[in-house]
Short mmCIF file of C-alpha atoms (C1' of nucleotides) in Angstrom, two decimals:
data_model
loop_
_atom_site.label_atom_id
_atom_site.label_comp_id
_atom_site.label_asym_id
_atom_site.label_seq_id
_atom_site.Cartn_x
_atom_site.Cartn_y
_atom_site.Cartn_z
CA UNK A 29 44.22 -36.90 71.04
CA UNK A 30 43.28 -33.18 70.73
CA UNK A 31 42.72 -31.15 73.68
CA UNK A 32 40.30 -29.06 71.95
CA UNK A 33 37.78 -26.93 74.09
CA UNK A 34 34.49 -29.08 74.54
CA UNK A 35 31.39 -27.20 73.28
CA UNK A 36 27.94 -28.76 74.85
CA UNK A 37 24.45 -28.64 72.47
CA UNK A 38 21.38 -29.60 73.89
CA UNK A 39 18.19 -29.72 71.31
CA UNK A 40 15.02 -31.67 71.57
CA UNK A 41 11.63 -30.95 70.38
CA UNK A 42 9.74 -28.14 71.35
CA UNK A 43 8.27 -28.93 74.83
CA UNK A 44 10.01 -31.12 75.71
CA UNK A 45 11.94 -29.91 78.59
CA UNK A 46 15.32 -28.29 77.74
CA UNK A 47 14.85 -24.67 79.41
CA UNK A 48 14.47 -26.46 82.59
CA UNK A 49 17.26 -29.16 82.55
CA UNK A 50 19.52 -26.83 80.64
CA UNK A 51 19.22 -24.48 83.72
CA UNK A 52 19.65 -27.13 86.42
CA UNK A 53 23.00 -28.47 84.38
CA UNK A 54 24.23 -24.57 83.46
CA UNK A 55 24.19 -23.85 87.21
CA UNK A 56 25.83 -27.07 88.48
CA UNK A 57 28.67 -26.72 86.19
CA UNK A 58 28.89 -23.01 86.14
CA UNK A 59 28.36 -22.74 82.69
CA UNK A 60 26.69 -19.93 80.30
CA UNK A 61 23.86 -20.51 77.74
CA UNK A 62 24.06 -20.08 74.08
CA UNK A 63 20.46 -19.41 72.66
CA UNK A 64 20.07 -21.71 69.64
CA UNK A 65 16.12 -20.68 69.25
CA UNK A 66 15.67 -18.75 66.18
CA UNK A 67 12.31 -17.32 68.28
CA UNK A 68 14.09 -16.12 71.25
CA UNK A 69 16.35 -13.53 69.60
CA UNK A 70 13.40 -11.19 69.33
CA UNK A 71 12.65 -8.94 72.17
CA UNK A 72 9.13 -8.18 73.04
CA UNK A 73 8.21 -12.29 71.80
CA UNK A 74 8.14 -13.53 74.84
CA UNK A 75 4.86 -15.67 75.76
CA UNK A 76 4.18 -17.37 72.64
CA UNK A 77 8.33 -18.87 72.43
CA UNK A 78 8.12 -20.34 76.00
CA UNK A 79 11.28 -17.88 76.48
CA UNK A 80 12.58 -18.40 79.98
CA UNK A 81 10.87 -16.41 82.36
CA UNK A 82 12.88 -13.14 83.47
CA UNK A 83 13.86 -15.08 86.84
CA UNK A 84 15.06 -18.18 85.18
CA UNK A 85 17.71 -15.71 82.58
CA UNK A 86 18.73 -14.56 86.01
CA UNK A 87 19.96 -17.78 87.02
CA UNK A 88 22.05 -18.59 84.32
CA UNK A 89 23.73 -15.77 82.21
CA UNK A 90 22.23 -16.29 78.23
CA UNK A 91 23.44 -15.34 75.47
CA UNK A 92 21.41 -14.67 71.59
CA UNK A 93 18.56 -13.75 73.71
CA UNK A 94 16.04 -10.61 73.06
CA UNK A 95 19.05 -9.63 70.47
CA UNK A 96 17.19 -7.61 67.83
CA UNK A 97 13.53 -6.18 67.27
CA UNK A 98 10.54 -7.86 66.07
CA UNK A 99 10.56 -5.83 62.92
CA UNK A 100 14.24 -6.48 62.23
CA UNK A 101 15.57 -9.52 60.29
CA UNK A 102 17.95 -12.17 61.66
CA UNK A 103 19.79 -14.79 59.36
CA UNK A 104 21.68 -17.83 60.11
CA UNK A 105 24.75 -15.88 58.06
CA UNK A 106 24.82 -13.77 61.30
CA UNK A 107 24.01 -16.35 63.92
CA UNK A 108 26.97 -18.22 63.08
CA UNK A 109 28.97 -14.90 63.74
CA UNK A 110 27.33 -13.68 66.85
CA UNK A 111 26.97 -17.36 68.34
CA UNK A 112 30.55 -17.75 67.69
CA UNK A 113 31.84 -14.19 70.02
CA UNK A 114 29.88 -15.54 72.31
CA UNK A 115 31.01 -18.95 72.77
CA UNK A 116 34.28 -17.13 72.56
CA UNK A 117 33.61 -14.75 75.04
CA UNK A 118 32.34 -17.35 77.61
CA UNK A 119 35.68 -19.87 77.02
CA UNK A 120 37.54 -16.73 77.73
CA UNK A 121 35.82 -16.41 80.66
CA UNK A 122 37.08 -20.13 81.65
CA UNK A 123 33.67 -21.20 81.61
CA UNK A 124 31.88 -24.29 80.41
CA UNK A 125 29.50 -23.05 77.28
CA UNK A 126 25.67 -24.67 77.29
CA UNK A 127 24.39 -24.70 73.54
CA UNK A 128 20.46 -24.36 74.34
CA UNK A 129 17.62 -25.14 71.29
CA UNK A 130 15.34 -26.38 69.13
CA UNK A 131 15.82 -24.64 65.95
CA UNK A 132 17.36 -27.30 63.86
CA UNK A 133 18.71 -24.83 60.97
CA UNK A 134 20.74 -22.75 63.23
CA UNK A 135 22.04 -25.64 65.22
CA UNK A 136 23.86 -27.36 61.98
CA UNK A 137 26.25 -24.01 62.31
CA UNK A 138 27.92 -26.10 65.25
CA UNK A 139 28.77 -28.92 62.92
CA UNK A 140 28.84 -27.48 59.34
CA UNK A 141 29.38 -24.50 57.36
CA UNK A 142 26.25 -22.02 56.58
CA UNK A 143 26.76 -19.74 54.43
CA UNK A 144 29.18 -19.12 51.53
CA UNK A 145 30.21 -15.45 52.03
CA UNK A 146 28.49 -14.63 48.94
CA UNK A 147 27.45 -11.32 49.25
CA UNK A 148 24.09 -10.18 47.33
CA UNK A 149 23.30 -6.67 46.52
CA UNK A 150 19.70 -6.28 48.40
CA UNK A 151 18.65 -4.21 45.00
CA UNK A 152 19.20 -7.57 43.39
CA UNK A 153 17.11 -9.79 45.65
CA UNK A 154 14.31 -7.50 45.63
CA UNK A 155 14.98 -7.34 41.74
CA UNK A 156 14.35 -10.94 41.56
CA UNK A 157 11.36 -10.89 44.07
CA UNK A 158 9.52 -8.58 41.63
CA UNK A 159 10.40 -10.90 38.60
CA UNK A 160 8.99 -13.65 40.93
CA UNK A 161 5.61 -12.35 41.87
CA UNK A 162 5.21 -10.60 37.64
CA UNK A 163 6.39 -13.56 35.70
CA UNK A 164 6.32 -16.36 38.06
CA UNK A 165 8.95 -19.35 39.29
CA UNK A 166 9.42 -20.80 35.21
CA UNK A 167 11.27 -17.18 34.28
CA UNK A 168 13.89 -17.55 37.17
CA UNK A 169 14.51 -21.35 36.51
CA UNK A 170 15.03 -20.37 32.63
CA UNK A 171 17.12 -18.12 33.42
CA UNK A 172 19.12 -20.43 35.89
CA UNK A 173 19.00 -22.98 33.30
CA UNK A 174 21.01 -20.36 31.06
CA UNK A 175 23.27 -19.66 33.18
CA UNK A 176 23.77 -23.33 34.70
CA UNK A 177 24.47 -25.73 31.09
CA UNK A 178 25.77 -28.49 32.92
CA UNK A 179 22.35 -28.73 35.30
CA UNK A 180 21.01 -27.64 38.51
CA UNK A 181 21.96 -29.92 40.63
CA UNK A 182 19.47 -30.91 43.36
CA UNK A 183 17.93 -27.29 43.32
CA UNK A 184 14.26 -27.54 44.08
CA UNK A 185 12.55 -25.85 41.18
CA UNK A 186 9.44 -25.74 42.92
CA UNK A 187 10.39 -24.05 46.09
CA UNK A 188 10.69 -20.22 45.30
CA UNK A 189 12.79 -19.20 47.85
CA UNK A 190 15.17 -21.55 46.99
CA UNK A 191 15.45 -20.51 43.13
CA UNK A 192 15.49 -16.86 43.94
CA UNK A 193 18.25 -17.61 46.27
CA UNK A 194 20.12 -19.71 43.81
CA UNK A 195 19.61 -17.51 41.33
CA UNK A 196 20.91 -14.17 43.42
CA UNK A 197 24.15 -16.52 44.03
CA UNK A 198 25.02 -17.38 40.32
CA UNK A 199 24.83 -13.53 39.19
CA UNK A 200 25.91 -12.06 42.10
CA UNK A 201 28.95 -14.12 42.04
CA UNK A 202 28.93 -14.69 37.88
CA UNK A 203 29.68 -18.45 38.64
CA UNK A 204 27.66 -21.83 38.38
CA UNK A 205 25.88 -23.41 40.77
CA UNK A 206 27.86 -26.39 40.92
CA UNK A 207 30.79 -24.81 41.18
CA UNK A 208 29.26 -22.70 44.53
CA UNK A 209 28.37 -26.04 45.92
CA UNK A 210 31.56 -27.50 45.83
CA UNK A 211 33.48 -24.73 47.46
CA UNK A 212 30.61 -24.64 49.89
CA UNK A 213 30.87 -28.23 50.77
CA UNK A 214 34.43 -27.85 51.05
CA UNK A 215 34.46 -25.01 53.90
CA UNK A 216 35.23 -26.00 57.24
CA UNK A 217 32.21 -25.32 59.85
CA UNK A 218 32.52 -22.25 62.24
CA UNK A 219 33.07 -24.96 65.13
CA UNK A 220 35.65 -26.92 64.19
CA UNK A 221 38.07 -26.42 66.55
CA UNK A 222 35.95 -27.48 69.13
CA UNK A 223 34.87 -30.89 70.25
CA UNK A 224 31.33 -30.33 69.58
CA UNK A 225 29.28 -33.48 71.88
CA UNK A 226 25.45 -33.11 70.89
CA UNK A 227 22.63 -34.37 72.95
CA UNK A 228 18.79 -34.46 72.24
CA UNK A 229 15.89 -35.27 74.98
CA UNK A 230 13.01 -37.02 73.77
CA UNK A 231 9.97 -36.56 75.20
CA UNK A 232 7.26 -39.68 75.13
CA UNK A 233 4.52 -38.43 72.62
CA UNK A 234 1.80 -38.85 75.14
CA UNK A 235 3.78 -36.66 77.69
CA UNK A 236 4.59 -34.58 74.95
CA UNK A 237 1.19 -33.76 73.68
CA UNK A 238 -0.24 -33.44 77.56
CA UNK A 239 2.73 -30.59 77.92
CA UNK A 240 1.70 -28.88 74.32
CA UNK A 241 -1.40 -28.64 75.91
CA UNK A 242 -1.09 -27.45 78.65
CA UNK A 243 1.59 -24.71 77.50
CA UNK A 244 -0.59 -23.00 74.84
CA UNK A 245 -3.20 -23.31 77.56
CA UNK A 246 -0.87 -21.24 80.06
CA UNK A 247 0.34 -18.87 77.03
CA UNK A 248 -3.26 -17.99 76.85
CA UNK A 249 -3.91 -17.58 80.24
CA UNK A 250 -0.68 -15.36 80.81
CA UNK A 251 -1.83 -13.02 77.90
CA UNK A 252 -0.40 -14.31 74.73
CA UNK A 253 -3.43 -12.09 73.17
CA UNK A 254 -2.00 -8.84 74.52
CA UNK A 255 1.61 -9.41 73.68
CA UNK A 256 0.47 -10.31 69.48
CA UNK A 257 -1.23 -7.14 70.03
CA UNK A 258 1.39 -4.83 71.58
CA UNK A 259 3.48 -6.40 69.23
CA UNK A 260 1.76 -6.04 65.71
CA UNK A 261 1.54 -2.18 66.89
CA UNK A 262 5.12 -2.23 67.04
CA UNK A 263 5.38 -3.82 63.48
CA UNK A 264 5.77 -7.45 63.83
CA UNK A 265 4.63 -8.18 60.18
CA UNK A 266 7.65 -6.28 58.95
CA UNK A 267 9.35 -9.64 59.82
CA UNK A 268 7.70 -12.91 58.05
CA UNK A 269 9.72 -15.09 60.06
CA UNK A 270 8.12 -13.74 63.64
CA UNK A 271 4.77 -12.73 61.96
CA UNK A 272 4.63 -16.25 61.43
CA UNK A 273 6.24 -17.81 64.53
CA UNK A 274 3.44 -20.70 65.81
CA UNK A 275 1.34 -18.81 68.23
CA UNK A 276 1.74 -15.53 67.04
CA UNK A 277 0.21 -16.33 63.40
CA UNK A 278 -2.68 -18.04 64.43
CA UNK A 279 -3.23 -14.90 66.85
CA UNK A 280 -2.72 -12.40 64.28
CA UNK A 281 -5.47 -14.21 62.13
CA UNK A 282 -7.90 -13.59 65.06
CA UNK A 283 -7.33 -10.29 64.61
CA UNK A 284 -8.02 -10.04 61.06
CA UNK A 285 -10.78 -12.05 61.83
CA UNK A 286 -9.55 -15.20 59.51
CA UNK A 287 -9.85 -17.44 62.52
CA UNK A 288 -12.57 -17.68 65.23
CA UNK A 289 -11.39 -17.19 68.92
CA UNK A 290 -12.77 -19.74 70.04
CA UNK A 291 -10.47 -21.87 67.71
CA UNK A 292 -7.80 -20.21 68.68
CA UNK A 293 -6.36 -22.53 71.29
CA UNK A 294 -7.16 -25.37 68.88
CA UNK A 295 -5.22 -24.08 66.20
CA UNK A 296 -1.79 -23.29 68.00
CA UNK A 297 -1.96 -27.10 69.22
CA UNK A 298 -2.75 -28.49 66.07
CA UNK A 299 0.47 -26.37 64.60
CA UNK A 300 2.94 -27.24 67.51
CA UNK A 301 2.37 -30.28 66.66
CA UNK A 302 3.23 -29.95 62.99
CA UNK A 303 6.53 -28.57 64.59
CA UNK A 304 7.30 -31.03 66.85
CA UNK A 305 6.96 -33.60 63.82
CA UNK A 306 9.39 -31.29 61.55
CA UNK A 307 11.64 -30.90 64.39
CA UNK A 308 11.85 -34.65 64.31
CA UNK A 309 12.66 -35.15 60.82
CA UNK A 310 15.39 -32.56 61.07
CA UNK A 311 16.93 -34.26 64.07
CA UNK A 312 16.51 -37.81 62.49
CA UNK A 313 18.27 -37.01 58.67
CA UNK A 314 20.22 -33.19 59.55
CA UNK A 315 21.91 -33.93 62.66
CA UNK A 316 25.25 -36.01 63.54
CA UNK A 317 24.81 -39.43 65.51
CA UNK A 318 24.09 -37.96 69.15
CA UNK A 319 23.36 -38.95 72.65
CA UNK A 320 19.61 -39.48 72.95
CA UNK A 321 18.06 -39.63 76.72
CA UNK A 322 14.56 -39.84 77.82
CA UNK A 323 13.18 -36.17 79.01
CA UNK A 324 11.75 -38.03 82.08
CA UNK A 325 15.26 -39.73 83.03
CA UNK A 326 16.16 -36.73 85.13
CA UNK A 327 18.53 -38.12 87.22
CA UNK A 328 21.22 -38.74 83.87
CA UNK A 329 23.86 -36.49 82.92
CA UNK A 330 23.01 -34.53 79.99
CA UNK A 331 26.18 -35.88 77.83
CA UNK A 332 27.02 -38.74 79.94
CA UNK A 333 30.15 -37.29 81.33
"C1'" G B 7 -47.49 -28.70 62.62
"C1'" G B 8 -46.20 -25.91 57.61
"C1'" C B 9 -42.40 -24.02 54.33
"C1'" C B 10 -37.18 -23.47 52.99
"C1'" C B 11 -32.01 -24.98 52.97
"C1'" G B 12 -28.50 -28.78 54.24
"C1'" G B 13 -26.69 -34.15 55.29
"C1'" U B 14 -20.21 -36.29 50.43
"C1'" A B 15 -12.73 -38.09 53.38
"C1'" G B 16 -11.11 -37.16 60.72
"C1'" C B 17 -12.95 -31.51 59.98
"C1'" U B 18 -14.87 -27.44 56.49
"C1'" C B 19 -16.88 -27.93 51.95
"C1'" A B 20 -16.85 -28.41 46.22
"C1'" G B 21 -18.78 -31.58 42.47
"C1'" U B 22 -21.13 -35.31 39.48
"C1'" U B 23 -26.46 -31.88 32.83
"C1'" G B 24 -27.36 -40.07 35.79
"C1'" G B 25 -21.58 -43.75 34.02
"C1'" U B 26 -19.51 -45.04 41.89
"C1'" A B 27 -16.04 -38.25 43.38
"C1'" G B 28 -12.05 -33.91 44.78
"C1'" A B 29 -10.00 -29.33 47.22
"C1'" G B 30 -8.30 -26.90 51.71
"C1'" C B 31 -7.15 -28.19 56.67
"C1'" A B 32 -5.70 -32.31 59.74
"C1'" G B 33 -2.61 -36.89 59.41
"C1'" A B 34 1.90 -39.86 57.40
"C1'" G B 35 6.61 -39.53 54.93
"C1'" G B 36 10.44 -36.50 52.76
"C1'" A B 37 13.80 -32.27 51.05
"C1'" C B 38 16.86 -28.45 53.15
"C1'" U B 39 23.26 -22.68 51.79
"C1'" G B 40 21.65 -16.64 54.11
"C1'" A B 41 13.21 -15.92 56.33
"C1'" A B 42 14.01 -22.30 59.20
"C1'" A B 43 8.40 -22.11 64.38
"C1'" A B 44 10.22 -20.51 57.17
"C1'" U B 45 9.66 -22.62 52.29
"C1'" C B 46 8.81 -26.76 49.17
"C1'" C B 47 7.60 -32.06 47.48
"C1'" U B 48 4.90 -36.94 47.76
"C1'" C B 49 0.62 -39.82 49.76
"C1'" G B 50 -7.03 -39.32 49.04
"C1'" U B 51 -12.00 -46.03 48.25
"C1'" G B 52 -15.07 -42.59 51.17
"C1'" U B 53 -21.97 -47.44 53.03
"C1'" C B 54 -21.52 -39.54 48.55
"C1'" C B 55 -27.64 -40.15 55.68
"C1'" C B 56 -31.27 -44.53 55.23
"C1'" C B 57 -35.25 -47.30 52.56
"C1'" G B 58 -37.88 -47.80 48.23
"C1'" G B 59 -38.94 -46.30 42.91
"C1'" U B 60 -37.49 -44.98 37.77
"C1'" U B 61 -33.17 -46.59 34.80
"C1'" C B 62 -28.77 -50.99 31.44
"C1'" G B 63 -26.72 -48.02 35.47
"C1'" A B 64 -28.55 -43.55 41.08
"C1'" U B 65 -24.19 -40.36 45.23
"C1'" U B 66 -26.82 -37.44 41.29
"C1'" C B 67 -33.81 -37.81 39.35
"C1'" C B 68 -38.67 -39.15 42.09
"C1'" G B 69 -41.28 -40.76 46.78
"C1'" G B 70 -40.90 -41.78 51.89
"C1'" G B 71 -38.09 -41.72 56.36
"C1'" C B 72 -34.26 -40.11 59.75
"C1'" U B 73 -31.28 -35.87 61.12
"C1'" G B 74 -29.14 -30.54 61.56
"C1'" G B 75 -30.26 -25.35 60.77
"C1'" G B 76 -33.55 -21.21 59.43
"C1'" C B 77 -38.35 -18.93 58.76
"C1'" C B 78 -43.69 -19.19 59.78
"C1'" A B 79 -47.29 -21.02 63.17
#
RNA sequence: GGCCCGGUAGCUCAGUUGGUAGAGCAGAGGACUGAAAAUCCUCGUGUCCCCGGUUCGAUUCCGGGCUGGGCCA
């Protein structure tokens, strides 16, 4: 039917092999990667996200990698934009595009829409922040009750971040919830017109785990310590997201002396593993119906072309 | 050898003025519109170290034992 330009995604869990087999299939079809790691756009984080080494970016050109500063914020809002010139970019190159990640959120952009265009007045989010912390969830869910008569909707009350941003939306736009939801629902992804093919590698969890394992053990090795350090000087907790990032936390506690060192290694297993288990409920209820192939079946084609 | 403090959920611990117990973490499942490796929700029966005693009833009190740590010899 269509002869729409094919766009390639290849996700999995953490671990569980895509950098390398993303690589070998980018370099056989002459294609470019599209970072979809929400980790990798920060320059400087480099042990701690398994980034590809500096030799292995030199094999395939990447794009939506070391983008922005640890300090600085990223959003989906922009990935979308950003991941789009660059898939752009590449197709106007004539070559294939490689979608490369594990960061479930950001990889939904390729199949449906993100954000709603609202725009909200930072004075206002930092506003409602404030009223957050002072006067707790129950005043920003009254007040979204006021201005929401016919119901929230499937809003989770409890989650904060999910009120504040609900609330920012209905005043910053003056309209109801339900209303924003429909016209969100209704907006086309920023993909479309391309025949998105999705494929995930699963990993066997007793492989997996041995290659967790062994990873943080390497990370350590290769100075994981060092990098949290240079990095914290350079303002890392300005930016929750990376302050947080698996690895880098668990660090930064050692620091503060809220975890023992000798736990250390312990505790960025234990919380990779919490990952890899999100990661899989994402990919089981968020994703579309994909092509699923074994990590260790090395000899398939990624999308069965 | 003496004295002191512990022994409760996989782990760290709280608690029961005697009526068989609960948090955090881990684990399992789930949600997901702008921080997503984020944020949030649901799920807790375990010889309360063992043996005796007191008691209607002991994980809780008493005695003994075992065991970990500390102090003194």
């Amino acid at each position: 039917m269509s002869a729409r330009p094919v766009l390639r995604v290849l996700t999995g869990a953490t671990a569980s092999g895509k950098t390398a087999r993303a690589l070998d299939w980018a370099e056989w079809h002459g294609a470019e990667i599209v970072s979809c790691d929400s980790l990798l756009f920060y320059r400087g984080m480099d042990i701690g996200t398994a980034k590809p080494t500096r030799a292995e970016l030199a094999r395939v050109p990447h794009h939506l990698v070391d983008i922005v500063e640890p300090c600085e914020r990223y959003d989906v809002q922009r990935y979308v934009a950003e991941a789009r010139a660059a898939v752009d970019e590449i197709a106007a190159r004539g070559r294939p595009v490689l979608v490369v990640g594990g960061s479930g959120f950001y990889l939904r952009s390729f199949f449906a829409p993100m954000s709603d265009g609202i725009e909200v007045d930072p004075t206002l989010r930092a506003q409602l922040e404030a009223r957050l912390k002072d006067d707790g969830i129950e005043s920003l869910v009254a007040e979204l009750h006021a201005l929401n008569p016919a119901g929230l909707g499937a809003l989770d009350l409890q989650n904060p971040r999910r009120v504040v941003r609900a609330l920012e939306r209905c005043r910053a736009s003056g309209r109801a919830l339900a209303e924003l939801a429909a016209e969100f629902a209704a907006k086309p992804s920023a993909f479309t017109d391309f025949d998105v093919r999705l494929a995930r590698l699963e990993c066997e969890p007793a492989e997996l785990e041995r290659r967790i394992a062994a990873r943080v053990q390497a990370m350590l090795a290769a100075g994981l310590v060092d990098e949290v350090r240079r990095l914290d000087a350079a303002g890392l907790r300005e930016n929750p997201s990376a302050a947080r990032a698996i690895g880098y936390r668990e660090v930064l506690d050692v620091l503060d002396g809220k975890l023992r060192a000798d736990e250390l290694e312990a505790a960025i297993v234990r919380n990779t593993r919490a990952l890899v288990k999100k990661q899989r409920t994402w990919f089981r209820s968020q994703l579309p119906p994909h092509r699923v192939l074994a990590a260790s079946d090395t000899a398939a084609e990624l999308f069965g072309e």
